[in-house]
Amino acid sequence: MKNTKRSFHMAIFSSVLLLVFTLLSYTTRTAGNNINDITGYLMTLFFVTVVMGFVLSLLSIKENYHWKKYVGIGINTFLFILLVLGLLGNLVDIVDAFN
């Protein structure tokens, strides 16, 4: 049950981080504010929480039934797939830039 709760909380935290830096992307960026720095730190934290949540979800598979287990597995898997697709898309763009 320990990993189930942690994976559920990581899924919620990752979702909130995704929402926050999506909202920050709509703000006006000037030289006087540090929005780019804040967004970069949030993206790094998002990457870490998604990977940790996915690992905890995999560890919670053998635990007893709880609705948080399946919600955590679903959200963390979805966010992990989105993260991997984003990374692959960026790698393709980098490879295309050097060709």
Short mmCIF file of N, CA and C in Angstrom, two decimals:
data_model
loop_
_atom_site.label_atom_id
_atom_site.label_comp_id
_atom_site.label_asym_id
_atom_site.label_seq_id
_atom_site.Cartn_x
_atom_site.Cartn_y
_atom_site.Cartn_z
N MET A 1 0.82 -1.20 0.00
CA MET A 1 0.00 0.00 0.00
C MET A 1 0.86 1.26 0.00
N LYS A 2 2.09 1.10 0.44
CA LYS A 2 2.98 2.25 0.52
C LYS A 2 3.29 2.82 -0.86
N ASN A 3 3.65 1.96 -1.81
CA ASN A 3 3.96 2.41 -3.16
C ASN A 3 2.72 2.92 -3.88
N THR A 4 1.56 2.36 -3.56
CA THR A 4 0.32 2.82 -4.18
C THR A 4 0.04 4.27 -3.82
N LYS A 5 0.16 4.61 -2.55
CA LYS A 5 -0.08 5.99 -2.12
C LYS A 5 0.94 6.93 -2.73
N ARG A 6 2.19 6.50 -2.75
CA ARG A 6 3.24 7.36 -3.30
C ARG A 6 3.05 7.58 -4.80
N SER A 7 2.70 6.54 -5.53
CA SER A 7 2.51 6.70 -6.97
C SER A 7 1.29 7.58 -7.26
N PHE A 8 0.24 7.46 -6.44
CA PHE A 8 -0.93 8.31 -6.61
C PHE A 8 -0.58 9.76 -6.35
N HIS A 9 0.18 10.01 -5.29
CA HIS A 9 0.56 11.39 -4.96
C HIS A 9 1.51 11.96 -6.02
N MET A 10 2.40 11.14 -6.55
CA MET A 10 3.29 11.60 -7.63
C MET A 10 2.49 11.94 -8.88
N ALA A 11 1.45 11.15 -9.16
CA ALA A 11 0.62 11.42 -10.33
C ALA A 11 -0.10 12.76 -10.18
N ILE A 12 -0.63 13.02 -9.00
CA ILE A 12 -1.31 14.30 -8.76
C ILE A 12 -0.33 15.45 -8.82
N PHE A 13 0.85 15.30 -8.19
CA PHE A 13 1.86 16.35 -8.18
C PHE A 13 2.35 16.63 -9.59
N SER A 14 2.58 15.59 -10.40
CA SER A 14 3.02 15.77 -11.78
C SER A 14 1.95 16.49 -12.61
N SER A 15 0.69 16.15 -12.38
CA SER A 15 -0.40 16.81 -13.11
C SER A 15 -0.48 18.28 -12.76
N VAL A 16 -0.30 18.61 -11.48
CA VAL A 16 -0.32 20.01 -11.06
C VAL A 16 0.87 20.76 -11.67
N LEU A 17 2.05 20.15 -11.68
CA LEU A 17 3.21 20.78 -12.30
C LEU A 17 2.98 21.04 -13.78
N LEU A 18 2.39 20.07 -14.47
CA LEU A 18 2.08 20.24 -15.89
C LEU A 18 1.13 21.41 -16.10
N LEU A 19 0.14 21.52 -15.26
CA LEU A 19 -0.81 22.62 -15.35
C LEU A 19 -0.13 23.96 -15.07
N VAL A 20 0.73 24.01 -14.06
CA VAL A 20 1.39 25.26 -13.69
C VAL A 20 2.31 25.75 -14.80
N PHE A 21 3.17 24.88 -15.34
CA PHE A 21 4.05 25.42 -16.38
C PHE A 21 3.36 25.58 -17.71
N THR A 22 2.20 24.98 -17.90
CA THR A 22 1.40 25.30 -19.08
C THR A 22 0.80 26.70 -18.94
N LEU A 23 0.33 27.03 -17.73
CA LEU A 23 -0.18 28.38 -17.50
C LEU A 23 0.93 29.41 -17.58
N LEU A 24 2.12 29.08 -17.10
CA LEU A 24 3.25 30.01 -17.18
C LEU A 24 3.67 30.27 -18.62
N SER A 25 3.39 29.34 -19.51
CA SER A 25 3.78 29.55 -20.91
C SER A 25 2.94 30.64 -21.58
N TYR A 26 1.81 30.99 -20.98
CA TYR A 26 0.96 32.05 -21.53
C TYR A 26 1.29 33.42 -20.97
N THR A 27 2.21 33.51 -20.02
CA THR A 27 2.55 34.81 -19.44
C THR A 27 3.53 35.54 -20.34
N THR A 28 3.54 36.84 -20.19
CA THR A 28 4.45 37.68 -20.97
C THR A 28 5.85 37.60 -20.39
N ARG A 29 6.81 37.34 -21.24
CA ARG A 29 8.19 37.20 -20.79
C ARG A 29 8.94 38.49 -21.10
N THR A 30 9.54 39.06 -20.07
CA THR A 30 10.34 40.27 -20.23
C THR A 30 11.70 40.04 -19.58
N ALA A 31 12.58 41.00 -19.76
CA ALA A 31 13.90 40.89 -19.14
C ALA A 31 13.83 41.08 -17.63
N GLY A 32 12.75 41.68 -17.15
CA GLY A 32 12.61 41.97 -15.73
C GLY A 32 12.10 40.81 -14.89
N ASN A 33 11.54 39.76 -15.51
CA ASN A 33 11.05 38.64 -14.71
C ASN A 33 11.84 37.37 -15.01
N ASN A 34 11.71 36.41 -14.13
CA ASN A 34 12.46 35.16 -14.25
C ASN A 34 11.55 34.00 -14.63
N ILE A 35 10.58 34.25 -15.49
CA ILE A 35 9.61 33.22 -15.86
C ILE A 35 10.30 32.05 -16.57
N ASN A 36 11.28 32.34 -17.42
CA ASN A 36 11.98 31.26 -18.12
C ASN A 36 12.72 30.35 -17.14
N ASP A 37 13.36 30.95 -16.14
CA ASP A 37 14.07 30.14 -15.14
C ASP A 37 13.10 29.29 -14.34
N ILE A 38 12.01 29.89 -13.91
CA ILE A 38 11.02 29.16 -13.12
C ILE A 38 10.43 28.01 -13.94
N THR A 39 10.09 28.28 -15.19
CA THR A 39 9.53 27.25 -16.06
C THR A 39 10.53 26.12 -16.28
N GLY A 40 11.80 26.45 -16.44
CA GLY A 40 12.83 25.42 -16.61
C GLY A 40 12.96 24.53 -15.38
N TYR A 41 12.93 25.14 -14.19
CA TYR A 41 13.00 24.35 -12.96
C TYR A 41 11.77 23.46 -12.81
N LEU A 42 10.61 23.99 -13.16
CA LEU A 42 9.39 23.18 -13.07
C LEU A 42 9.39 22.03 -14.06
N MET A 43 9.94 22.25 -15.24
CA MET A 43 10.03 21.16 -16.22
C MET A 43 10.98 20.06 -15.74
N THR A 44 12.08 20.46 -15.13
CA THR A 44 13.01 19.48 -14.58
C THR A 44 12.36 18.69 -13.46
N LEU A 45 11.66 19.39 -12.56
CA LEU A 45 10.94 18.71 -11.48
C LEU A 45 9.85 17.80 -12.04
N PHE A 46 9.18 18.22 -13.11
CA PHE A 46 8.16 17.40 -13.76
C PHE A 46 8.78 16.12 -14.29
N PHE A 47 9.93 16.23 -14.95
CA PHE A 47 10.61 15.05 -15.49
C PHE A 47 10.93 14.07 -14.37
N VAL A 48 11.45 14.56 -13.26
CA VAL A 48 11.82 13.70 -12.14
C VAL A 48 10.58 13.05 -11.52
N THR A 49 9.52 13.81 -11.32
CA THR A 49 8.33 13.26 -10.69
C THR A 49 7.61 12.25 -11.59
N VAL A 50 7.64 12.47 -12.89
CA VAL A 50 7.00 11.51 -13.81
C VAL A 50 7.76 10.19 -13.79
N VAL A 51 9.09 10.24 -13.83
CA VAL A 51 9.87 9.01 -13.82
C VAL A 51 9.69 8.29 -12.48
N MET A 52 9.76 9.04 -11.37
CA MET A 52 9.56 8.43 -10.05
C MET A 52 8.16 7.85 -9.91
N GLY A 53 7.15 8.56 -10.38
CA GLY A 53 5.78 8.07 -10.31
C GLY A 53 5.58 6.81 -11.13
N PHE A 54 6.20 6.76 -12.31
CA PHE A 54 6.07 5.57 -13.15
C PHE A 54 6.74 4.37 -12.48
N VAL A 55 7.92 4.57 -11.90
CA VAL A 55 8.60 3.48 -11.21
C VAL A 55 7.79 3.01 -10.01
N LEU A 56 7.26 3.94 -9.23
CA LEU A 56 6.44 3.56 -8.08
C LEU A 56 5.16 2.85 -8.51
N SER A 57 4.61 3.25 -9.64
CA SER A 57 3.42 2.56 -10.17
C SER A 57 3.74 1.12 -10.54
N LEU A 58 4.91 0.92 -11.15
CA LEU A 58 5.31 -0.45 -11.49
C LEU A 58 5.55 -1.28 -10.23
N LEU A 59 6.09 -0.66 -9.19
CA LEU A 59 6.33 -1.38 -7.94
C LEU A 59 5.03 -1.71 -7.20
N SER A 60 3.98 -0.93 -7.45
CA SER A 60 2.71 -1.14 -6.73
C SER A 60 1.81 -2.17 -7.41
N ILE A 61 2.22 -2.74 -8.51
CA ILE A 61 1.35 -3.67 -9.25
C ILE A 61 0.99 -4.88 -8.40
N LYS A 62 1.93 -5.38 -7.61
CA LYS A 62 1.67 -6.60 -6.82
C LYS A 62 0.95 -6.32 -5.51
N GLU A 63 0.68 -5.07 -5.19
CA GLU A 63 -0.02 -4.75 -3.95
C GLU A 63 -1.51 -5.04 -4.08
N ASN A 64 -2.20 -5.02 -2.95
CA ASN A 64 -3.63 -5.30 -2.91
C ASN A 64 -4.41 -4.25 -3.69
N TYR A 65 -5.66 -4.61 -4.02
CA TYR A 65 -6.52 -3.70 -4.78
C TYR A 65 -6.80 -2.43 -3.99
N HIS A 66 -6.69 -1.31 -4.67
CA HIS A 66 -7.13 -0.02 -4.17
C HIS A 66 -7.33 0.87 -5.38
N TRP A 67 -8.34 1.72 -5.33
CA TRP A 67 -8.64 2.56 -6.49
C TRP A 67 -7.50 3.51 -6.79
N LYS A 68 -6.75 3.94 -5.76
CA LYS A 68 -5.62 4.85 -5.98
C LYS A 68 -4.52 4.17 -6.80
N LYS A 69 -4.41 2.87 -6.65
CA LYS A 69 -3.41 2.12 -7.40
C LYS A 69 -3.65 2.25 -8.89
N TYR A 70 -4.88 2.02 -9.32
CA TYR A 70 -5.19 2.05 -10.75
C TYR A 70 -5.21 3.46 -11.32
N VAL A 71 -5.64 4.42 -10.51
CA VAL A 71 -5.58 5.82 -10.96
C VAL A 71 -4.13 6.25 -11.11
N GLY A 72 -3.29 5.91 -10.13
CA GLY A 72 -1.88 6.25 -10.20
C GLY A 72 -1.18 5.60 -11.38
N ILE A 73 -1.47 4.32 -11.61
CA ILE A 73 -0.87 3.62 -12.76
C ILE A 73 -1.30 4.28 -14.07
N GLY A 74 -2.57 4.60 -14.19
CA GLY A 74 -3.07 5.21 -15.43
C GLY A 74 -2.47 6.58 -15.70
N ILE A 75 -2.50 7.45 -14.70
CA ILE A 75 -1.99 8.81 -14.89
C ILE A 75 -0.48 8.78 -15.12
N ASN A 76 0.25 8.02 -14.30
CA ASN A 76 1.70 7.98 -14.44
C ASN A 76 2.13 7.37 -15.77
N THR A 77 1.43 6.35 -16.23
CA THR A 77 1.76 5.75 -17.52
C THR A 77 1.49 6.74 -18.65
N PHE A 78 0.37 7.44 -18.59
CA PHE A 78 0.02 8.43 -19.61
C PHE A 78 1.07 9.54 -19.65
N LEU A 79 1.44 10.08 -18.49
CA LEU A 79 2.44 11.15 -18.44
C LEU A 79 3.81 10.65 -18.89
N PHE A 80 4.16 9.41 -18.56
CA PHE A 80 5.44 8.86 -18.99
C PHE A 80 5.48 8.70 -20.51
N ILE A 81 4.39 8.24 -21.10
CA ILE A 81 4.33 8.10 -22.56
C ILE A 81 4.45 9.47 -23.22
N LEU A 82 3.76 10.47 -22.67
CA LEU A 82 3.88 11.83 -23.22
C LEU A 82 5.30 12.35 -23.10
N LEU A 83 5.96 12.08 -21.98
CA LEU A 83 7.33 12.51 -21.78
C LEU A 83 8.27 11.85 -22.79
N VAL A 84 8.11 10.56 -22.99
CA VAL A 84 8.96 9.84 -23.95
C VAL A 84 8.71 10.35 -25.36
N LEU A 85 7.45 10.58 -25.73
CA LEU A 85 7.15 11.10 -27.07
C LEU A 85 7.74 12.49 -27.26
N GLY A 86 7.68 13.32 -26.22
CA GLY A 86 8.29 14.65 -26.30
C GLY A 86 9.79 14.59 -26.47
N LEU A 87 10.43 13.70 -25.72
CA LEU A 87 11.89 13.54 -25.84
C LEU A 87 12.27 13.02 -27.22
N LEU A 88 11.52 12.05 -27.73
CA LEU A 88 11.81 11.52 -29.07
C LEU A 88 11.60 12.58 -30.14
N GLY A 89 10.57 13.39 -29.99
CA GLY A 89 10.33 14.47 -30.95
C GLY A 89 11.46 15.49 -30.95
N ASN A 90 11.97 15.81 -29.76
CA ASN A 90 13.10 16.74 -29.68
C ASN A 90 14.36 16.14 -30.27
N LEU A 91 14.58 14.85 -30.05
CA LEU A 91 15.76 14.20 -30.63
C LEU A 91 15.69 14.16 -32.15
N VAL A 92 14.51 13.93 -32.69
CA VAL A 92 14.34 13.94 -34.15
C VAL A 92 14.63 15.33 -34.70
N ASP A 93 14.16 16.38 -34.00
CA ASP A 93 14.43 17.75 -34.44
C ASP A 93 15.93 18.05 -34.40
N ILE A 94 16.62 17.56 -33.39
CA ILE A 94 18.07 17.79 -33.30
C ILE A 94 18.80 17.07 -34.43
N VAL A 95 18.42 15.83 -34.70
CA VAL A 95 19.05 15.08 -35.78
C VAL A 95 18.79 15.77 -37.13
N ASP A 96 17.57 16.25 -37.34
CA ASP A 96 17.23 16.93 -38.58
C ASP A 96 18.00 18.24 -38.72
N ALA A 97 18.29 18.91 -37.62
CA ALA A 97 19.01 20.17 -37.67
C ALA A 97 20.44 19.97 -38.13
N PHE A 98 21.03 18.82 -37.83
CA PHE A 98 22.41 18.56 -38.21
C PHE A 98 22.55 17.86 -39.55
N ASN A 99 21.46 17.58 -40.21
CA ASN A 99 21.52 16.96 -41.54
C ASN A 99 21.37 17.97 -42.64
#
